Short mmCIF file of C-alpha atoms (C1' of nucleotides) in Angstrom, two decimals:
data_model
loop_
_atom_site.label_atom_id
_atom_site.label_comp_id
_atom_site.label_asym_id
_atom_site.label_seq_id
_atom_site.Cartn_x
_atom_site.Cartn_y
_atom_site.Cartn_z
CA MET B 1 -46.16 -88.28 196.46
CA LYS B 2 -44.21 -90.54 194.04
CA PRO B 3 -40.42 -90.26 193.57
CA ILE B 4 -40.75 -89.97 189.87
CA GLU B 5 -43.09 -86.99 190.29
CA ILE B 6 -40.77 -85.34 192.67
CA LEU B 7 -37.80 -85.63 190.41
CA HIS B 8 -39.66 -84.37 187.54
CA GLN B 9 -41.16 -81.47 189.56
CA TYR B 10 -37.69 -80.46 190.73
CA GLN B 11 -36.31 -81.08 187.10
CA LEU B 12 -33.87 -83.79 188.02
CA LYS B 13 -33.22 -86.73 185.82
CA ARG B 14 -35.05 -89.88 186.86
CA THR B 15 -32.14 -92.24 187.77
CA SER B 16 -32.60 -95.47 189.57
CA CYS B 17 -30.37 -94.42 192.39
CA ARG B 18 -32.32 -91.23 193.08
CA GLU B 19 -35.62 -92.96 192.62
CA GLY B 20 -34.58 -95.58 195.05
CA ILE B 21 -33.32 -93.42 197.71
CA LEU B 22 -36.56 -91.19 197.66
CA SER B 23 -38.75 -94.20 197.74
CA VAL B 24 -37.06 -95.50 200.83
CA ILE B 25 -37.19 -92.19 202.50
CA ILE B 26 -41.06 -91.79 201.64
CA ASN B 27 -41.75 -95.19 202.96
CA HIS B 28 -40.40 -94.42 206.42
CA ASN B 29 -41.53 -92.19 209.22
CA GLU B 30 -38.20 -91.76 210.71
CA ALA B 31 -35.19 -90.23 209.15
CA LEU B 32 -32.60 -92.70 207.96
CA SER B 33 -28.84 -92.83 207.45
CA GLU B 34 -27.03 -93.34 204.19
CA ASN B 35 -26.35 -96.97 205.23
CA GLU B 36 -29.87 -97.49 206.34
CA ILE B 37 -31.05 -96.39 202.99
CA ARG B 38 -28.46 -98.29 201.03
CA ASP B 39 -29.56 -101.49 202.90
CA GLN B 40 -33.08 -101.07 201.64
CA LEU B 41 -32.00 -100.85 198.11
CA GLU B 42 -31.85 -103.90 195.62
CA SER B 43 -29.32 -102.47 193.54
CA HIS B 44 -25.79 -101.69 194.22
CA TYR B 45 -24.58 -98.18 193.46
CA ASP B 46 -20.98 -96.83 193.88
CA ARG B 47 -20.14 -94.80 197.02
CA THR B 48 -19.70 -91.84 194.95
CA THR B 49 -22.80 -92.05 193.08
CA PHE B 50 -24.71 -92.38 196.33
CA TYR B 51 -22.96 -89.36 197.82
CA ARG B 52 -23.75 -87.30 194.76
CA ALA B 53 -27.21 -88.42 194.69
CA PHE B 54 -27.68 -87.04 198.22
CA LYS B 55 -25.87 -84.02 197.39
CA THR B 56 -28.24 -83.23 194.52
CA LEU B 57 -31.35 -84.12 196.46
CA ILE B 58 -30.26 -81.82 199.25
CA GLU B 59 -29.32 -78.83 197.07
CA SER B 60 -32.85 -79.18 195.33
CA LYS B 61 -34.40 -79.13 198.78
CA ILE B 62 -35.94 -82.40 198.28
CA VAL B 63 -34.20 -84.09 201.08
CA HIS B 64 -33.10 -82.54 204.33
CA LYS B 65 -29.93 -83.48 206.22
CA ILE B 66 -30.20 -83.93 209.99
CA VAL B 67 -26.91 -83.89 211.72
CA VAL B 68 -27.29 -85.94 214.96
CA ASP B 69 -23.43 -85.95 215.53
CA ASN B 70 -20.34 -85.30 213.40
CA GLN B 71 -20.47 -89.17 212.96
CA LEU B 72 -24.13 -89.67 212.41
CA VAL B 73 -26.20 -87.96 209.67
CA LYS B 74 -29.83 -88.88 208.82
CA TYR B 75 -31.88 -87.89 206.03
CA ALA B 76 -35.65 -87.09 205.63
CA LEU B 77 -37.92 -85.50 203.30
CA ASP B 78 -37.69 -81.61 203.35
CA ASN B 79 -40.42 -79.53 204.65
CA HIS B 80 -40.94 -78.15 201.17
CA ILE B 81 -42.40 -81.64 200.15
CA THR B 82 -43.98 -82.71 203.48
CA GLN B 83 -45.38 -79.23 203.95
CA LYS B 84 -44.56 -79.74 207.68
CA LYS B 85 -43.36 -76.62 209.61
CA GLU B 86 -39.88 -76.23 211.05
CA HIS B 87 -39.52 -78.56 213.83
CA ALA B 88 -36.97 -80.15 216.24
CA HIS B 89 -35.71 -83.80 216.02
CA PHE B 90 -35.55 -86.61 218.54
CA TYR B 91 -32.61 -88.79 218.56
CA CYS B 92 -32.96 -91.97 220.75
CA GLU B 93 -29.51 -92.82 222.19
CA ALA B 94 -30.62 -96.41 222.55
CA CYS B 95 -32.13 -97.51 219.34
CA HIS B 96 -30.45 -94.52 217.18
CA ALA B 97 -33.89 -93.59 215.66
CA VAL B 98 -34.37 -89.98 214.54
CA LEU B 99 -37.87 -88.67 214.76
CA CYS B 100 -39.46 -85.38 213.66
CA LEU B 101 -41.19 -83.60 216.57
CA GLU B 102 -43.80 -82.05 214.36
CA THR B 103 -46.41 -81.59 216.77
CA THR B 104 -44.45 -78.97 218.65
CA PRO B 105 -43.49 -75.94 216.95
CA LEU B 106 -39.95 -75.03 217.07
CA PRO B 107 -39.18 -72.66 219.92
CA LYS B 108 -36.95 -69.58 218.47
CA PRO B 109 -34.72 -67.91 221.06
CA ASN B 110 -34.22 -64.15 220.90
CA LEU B 111 -31.03 -63.19 218.99
CA PRO B 112 -28.62 -60.51 219.98
CA ASN B 113 -29.19 -57.15 218.00
CA GLY B 114 -27.83 -57.38 214.33
CA PHE B 115 -27.98 -61.14 214.26
CA GLN B 116 -29.89 -62.84 211.54
CA ALA B 117 -30.94 -66.34 211.56
CA ASN B 118 -31.47 -68.46 208.41
CA ASN B 119 -31.73 -71.94 209.87
CA PHE B 120 -32.60 -73.64 213.03
CA GLU B 121 -31.19 -77.04 213.97
CA TYR B 122 -32.44 -78.47 217.28
CA VAL B 123 -31.75 -82.07 218.07
CA ILE B 124 -32.99 -83.45 221.35
CA LYS B 125 -31.19 -86.52 222.58
CA GLY B 126 -32.65 -89.09 224.97
CA LEU B 127 -34.66 -92.26 225.06
CA CYS B 128 -37.68 -92.78 223.04
CA LYS B 129 -40.95 -94.46 224.42
CA LYS B 130 -39.84 -97.86 223.28
CA CYS B 131 -36.54 -97.60 224.98
CA SER B 132 -37.50 -95.72 227.96
CA PRO B 133 -37.53 -98.02 231.16
CA LYS B 134 -41.09 -98.79 232.04
CA ALA B 135 -42.30 -97.48 235.35
CA MET O 1 -10.19 -70.31 236.33
CA LYS O 2 -6.60 -71.52 235.28
CA PRO O 3 -6.14 -74.54 233.13
CA ILE O 4 -3.78 -76.18 235.78
CA GLU O 5 -6.43 -75.88 238.52
CA ILE O 6 -9.22 -77.25 236.35
CA LEU O 7 -6.87 -80.25 235.57
CA HIS O 8 -6.19 -80.78 239.20
CA GLN O 9 -9.72 -80.31 240.22
CA TYR O 10 -10.89 -83.10 237.62
CA GLN O 11 -7.81 -85.36 238.79
CA LEU O 12 -6.36 -85.25 235.33
CA LYS O 13 -2.61 -85.20 234.79
CA ARG O 14 -1.27 -81.81 233.85
CA THR O 15 0.24 -82.40 230.48
CA SER O 16 1.21 -79.37 228.26
CA CYS O 17 -1.01 -80.40 225.58
CA ARG O 18 -4.04 -80.26 227.86
CA GLU O 19 -2.95 -77.25 229.51
CA GLY O 20 -2.51 -75.65 226.21
CA ILE O 21 -5.80 -76.35 224.84
CA LEU O 22 -7.61 -75.23 227.98
CA SER O 23 -5.70 -71.95 228.02
CA VAL O 24 -6.76 -71.23 224.49
CA ILE O 25 -10.23 -72.12 225.06
CA ILE O 26 -10.49 -70.08 228.08
CA ASN O 27 -8.88 -67.03 226.42
CA HIS O 28 -11.42 -66.92 223.73
CA ASN O 29 -15.06 -65.92 223.97
CA GLU O 30 -16.10 -67.98 220.93
CA ALA O 31 -16.05 -71.80 220.47
CA LEU O 32 -12.96 -72.95 218.46
CA SER O 33 -12.18 -75.92 216.16
CA GLU O 34 -9.52 -78.28 216.70
CA ASN O 35 -7.32 -76.65 214.00
CA GLU O 36 -8.05 -73.01 215.38
CA ILE O 37 -6.90 -74.32 218.76
CA ARG O 38 -3.82 -76.01 217.22
CA ASP O 39 -2.75 -72.82 215.44
CA GLN O 40 -2.61 -71.00 218.63
CA LEU O 41 -0.22 -73.35 220.40
CA GLU O 42 3.50 -73.13 220.18
CA SER O 43 4.31 -76.68 220.57
CA HIS O 44 3.40 -79.27 218.06
CA TYR O 45 1.45 -82.37 219.17
CA ASP O 46 0.78 -85.56 217.41
CA ARG O 47 -2.72 -85.76 215.75
CA THR O 48 -3.55 -88.67 218.06
CA THR O 49 -2.44 -86.88 221.25
CA PHE O 50 -4.59 -83.91 220.38
CA TYR O 51 -7.56 -86.26 219.58
CA ARG O 52 -7.07 -88.02 222.97
CA ALA O 53 -6.72 -84.85 224.86
CA PHE O 54 -10.19 -83.63 223.71
CA LYS O 55 -11.71 -86.93 224.34
CA THR O 56 -10.38 -86.86 227.92
CA LEU O 57 -11.42 -83.18 228.47
CA ILE O 58 -14.90 -84.14 227.02
CA GLU O 59 -15.42 -87.09 229.11
CA SER O 60 -14.35 -85.14 232.28
CA LYS O 61 -17.00 -82.48 231.18
CA ILE O 62 -14.38 -79.88 231.30
CA VAL O 63 -14.95 -79.12 227.51
CA HIS O 64 -18.22 -79.31 225.55
CA LYS O 65 -18.40 -80.27 221.83
CA ILE O 66 -20.47 -78.39 219.65
CA VAL O 67 -21.39 -80.03 216.32
CA VAL O 68 -22.28 -77.30 213.69
CA ASP O 69 -22.10 -79.69 210.97
CA ASN O 70 -20.86 -83.21 210.30
CA GLN O 71 -17.79 -81.50 208.95
CA LEU O 72 -17.35 -78.81 211.50
CA VAL O 73 -17.03 -79.25 215.29
CA LYS O 74 -16.22 -76.68 217.67
CA TYR O 75 -15.04 -76.69 221.51
CA ALA O 76 -16.05 -74.66 224.19
CA LEU O 77 -15.70 -74.94 228.18
CA ASP O 78 -18.53 -76.84 229.47
CA ASN O 79 -21.28 -75.29 231.55
CA HIS O 80 -19.90 -77.25 234.60
CA ILE O 81 -17.12 -74.77 234.72
CA THR O 82 -18.58 -71.68 233.27
CA GLN O 83 -21.71 -72.09 235.31
CA LYS O 84 -23.70 -71.01 232.39
CA LYS O 85 -27.24 -72.43 231.90
CA GLU O 86 -28.05 -74.70 228.89
CA HIS O 87 -27.86 -72.41 225.91
CA ALA O 88 -28.28 -72.49 222.14
CA HIS O 89 -25.32 -71.73 219.73
CA PHE O 90 -25.22 -69.32 216.92
CA TYR O 91 -23.07 -70.20 213.86
CA CYS O 92 -22.19 -67.47 211.46
CA GLU O 93 -22.26 -68.82 207.88
CA ALA O 94 -19.91 -66.02 206.77
CA CYS O 95 -17.17 -65.83 209.39
CA HIS O 96 -17.84 -69.41 210.62
CA ALA O 97 -17.60 -68.17 214.40
CA VAL O 98 -19.77 -70.09 216.90
CA LEU O 99 -21.16 -68.01 219.73
CA CYS O 100 -22.91 -69.14 222.88
CA LEU O 101 -26.54 -67.63 223.13
CA GLU O 102 -26.20 -67.39 226.97
CA THR O 103 -28.50 -64.49 227.39
CA THR O 104 -31.71 -66.52 226.02
CA PRO O 105 -32.63 -69.50 227.93
CA LEU O 106 -32.85 -72.71 225.90
CA PRO O 107 -36.44 -73.26 224.96
CA LYS O 108 -37.66 -76.78 225.37
CA PRO O 109 -40.40 -78.16 223.13
CA ASN O 110 -42.81 -80.63 224.64
CA LEU O 111 -41.89 -84.20 223.98
CA PRO O 112 -44.48 -86.98 223.09
CA ASN O 113 -45.54 -89.09 225.98
CA GLY O 114 -43.03 -91.55 227.11
CA PHE O 115 -40.11 -89.74 225.78
CA GLN O 116 -37.23 -88.79 228.04
CA ALA O 117 -34.67 -86.01 227.15
CA ASN O 118 -31.08 -86.14 228.31
CA ASN O 119 -29.62 -83.37 226.09
CA PHE O 120 -30.52 -80.35 223.95
CA GLU O 121 -28.31 -79.42 220.99
CA TYR O 122 -29.61 -76.32 219.37
CA VAL O 123 -27.56 -74.55 216.80
CA ILE O 124 -28.88 -71.41 215.00
CA LYS O 125 -27.12 -70.74 211.63
CA GLY O 126 -27.13 -67.32 210.00
CA LEU O 127 -25.22 -63.98 209.84
CA CYS O 128 -23.53 -62.36 212.92
CA LYS O 129 -23.61 -58.85 213.54
CA LYS O 130 -20.23 -58.27 211.66
CA CYS O 131 -21.27 -60.05 208.84
CA SER O 132 -24.78 -58.94 208.34
CA PRO O 133 -25.37 -56.38 205.45
CA LYS O 134 -25.49 -53.05 206.86
CA ALA O 135 -29.02 -51.25 206.52
"C1'" DT J 1 -37.55 -94.88 166.43
"C1'" DA J 2 -33.00 -93.56 166.02
"C1'" DA J 3 -29.66 -89.80 166.74
"C1'" DT J 4 -27.77 -86.68 169.72
"C1'" DC J 5 -26.60 -84.01 173.46
"C1'" DT J 6 -26.10 -83.55 178.50
"C1'" DA J 7 -25.94 -85.27 182.81
"C1'" DT J 8 -24.85 -89.25 185.66
"C1'" DT J 9 -22.28 -93.08 186.64
"C1'" DG J 10 -18.33 -96.03 188.24
"C1'" DC J 11 -13.71 -95.97 189.22
"C1'" DA J 12 -9.26 -94.24 190.75
"C1'" DA J 13 -7.32 -91.21 193.89
"C1'" DC J 14 -6.64 -88.28 197.51
"C1'" DA J 15 -7.72 -85.59 201.97
"C1'" DT J 16 -9.69 -85.56 206.62
"C1'" DT J 17 -11.15 -87.53 210.58
"C1'" DG J 18 -12.05 -91.30 214.10
"C1'" DA J 19 -9.90 -94.86 216.34
"C1'" DT J 20 -6.59 -98.59 218.39
"C1'" DG J 21 -2.17 -101.13 219.56
"C1'" DC J 22 2.37 -100.66 221.24
"C1'" DA J 23 6.90 -99.14 222.79
"C1'" DT J 24 8.69 -94.96 224.82
"C1'" DT J 25 8.47 -91.03 227.73
"C1'" DT J 26 6.40 -88.13 231.31
"C1'" DG J 27 3.95 -86.81 235.53
"C1'" DT J 28 2.70 -87.79 240.02
"C1'" DT J 29 3.06 -90.11 244.28
"C1'" DA J 30 5.31 -92.61 248.10
"C1'" DT P 1 14.50 -90.21 244.03
"C1'" DA P 2 12.43 -94.43 242.64
"C1'" DA P 3 8.67 -96.53 240.85
"C1'" DC P 4 4.13 -96.98 238.77
"C1'" DA P 5 0.48 -95.53 236.03
"C1'" DA P 6 -0.78 -92.62 232.38
"C1'" DA P 7 0.12 -90.01 228.36
"C1'" DT P 8 2.82 -89.53 224.03
"C1'" DG P 9 4.23 -90.53 219.19
"C1'" DC P 10 4.15 -93.45 215.72
"C1'" DA P 11 2.18 -96.95 212.68
"C1'" DT P 12 -1.89 -98.36 210.92
"C1'" DC P 13 -6.57 -98.85 209.65
"C1'" DA P 14 -11.71 -97.61 208.76
"C1'" DA P 15 -15.19 -94.34 207.31
"C1'" DT P 16 -16.38 -90.38 205.07
"C1'" DG P 17 -15.90 -86.33 202.11
"C1'" DT P 18 -14.40 -84.73 197.56
"C1'" DT P 19 -12.75 -84.44 192.65
"C1'" DG P 20 -11.36 -85.67 187.69
"C1'" DC P 21 -12.16 -88.26 183.95
"C1'" DA P 22 -13.84 -91.97 180.58
"C1'" DA P 23 -17.89 -94.66 179.91
"C1'" DT P 24 -22.75 -94.89 180.19
"C1'" DA P 25 -27.64 -93.68 180.31
"C1'" DG P 26 -31.69 -90.39 180.36
"C1'" DA P 27 -34.12 -86.92 177.84
"C1'" DT P 28 -35.03 -84.56 173.73
"C1'" DT P 29 -35.53 -83.74 168.84
"C1'" DA P 30 -35.57 -84.98 164.23
#
DNA sequence: TAATCTATTGCAACATTGATGCATTTGTTA
DNA sequence: TAACAAATGCATCAATGTTGCAATAGATTA
């Protein structure tokens, strides 16, 4: 699962910005913020370029946006690529990590009559194992 | 459940801004955005005043913030006041309404060992009854 | 390999939102 | 009603989202 192959598969031009973003995301287990990704890249890209690269990757469904808060957004590979099922995300309020809860399937509440769901965004906030006080 | 009583109960000063915000929220079944609330008020308040009023109401757990998206936040009365149980929210992608799904309890996925949850934020996006194409 | 076309980049610019300091005003309590 | 503490309005700044446009880079074809 290499960045270049993904970009080619989704018919996007191979630019170093997109390639860099993808390789950082692929090499991390947890979802990362725009700044966390930027910090891992060697080259500098304009803020707009970065912004549009994410927009493109999301529109192509390569990358998935996880909204922790209106002030904190993280990015991870989309289920289309990872072949994961829909899942909830865990946000650690101490270390601010965002993890995919892949092992537990996403529970779906019943909707009122006539309602139609397209998308489920479930974020569970708390403390991860590392940040939980030891017993 | 009157604004003045709520403010008094939570030991907050009765200011017209807080009172106005609360009365708008109380009189609507759906969660409203800051602008939707502002539009319902007769008096004008400075942006900062509005911002701080929400901050105070949230800190006192009178109002609950529902983050639909990093660009769209809505507000509703907190469960402490409505005596509702924890519930998911439905966001209609067509009319942008946010509704509480009170009737269905919030399903809680199992967490990995050592993880501790404080808060569950479940937003289901789709089309509400009014906006769903008729069969 | 070079020429060409199109998409992407970087920059300027603007809107929105979150946030803080401070002097003035208001609500509450004695 | 006086006095104090809290809230307001204004100025200001940071971060983020967004668009237009000229310059540049990637991909395709001759």
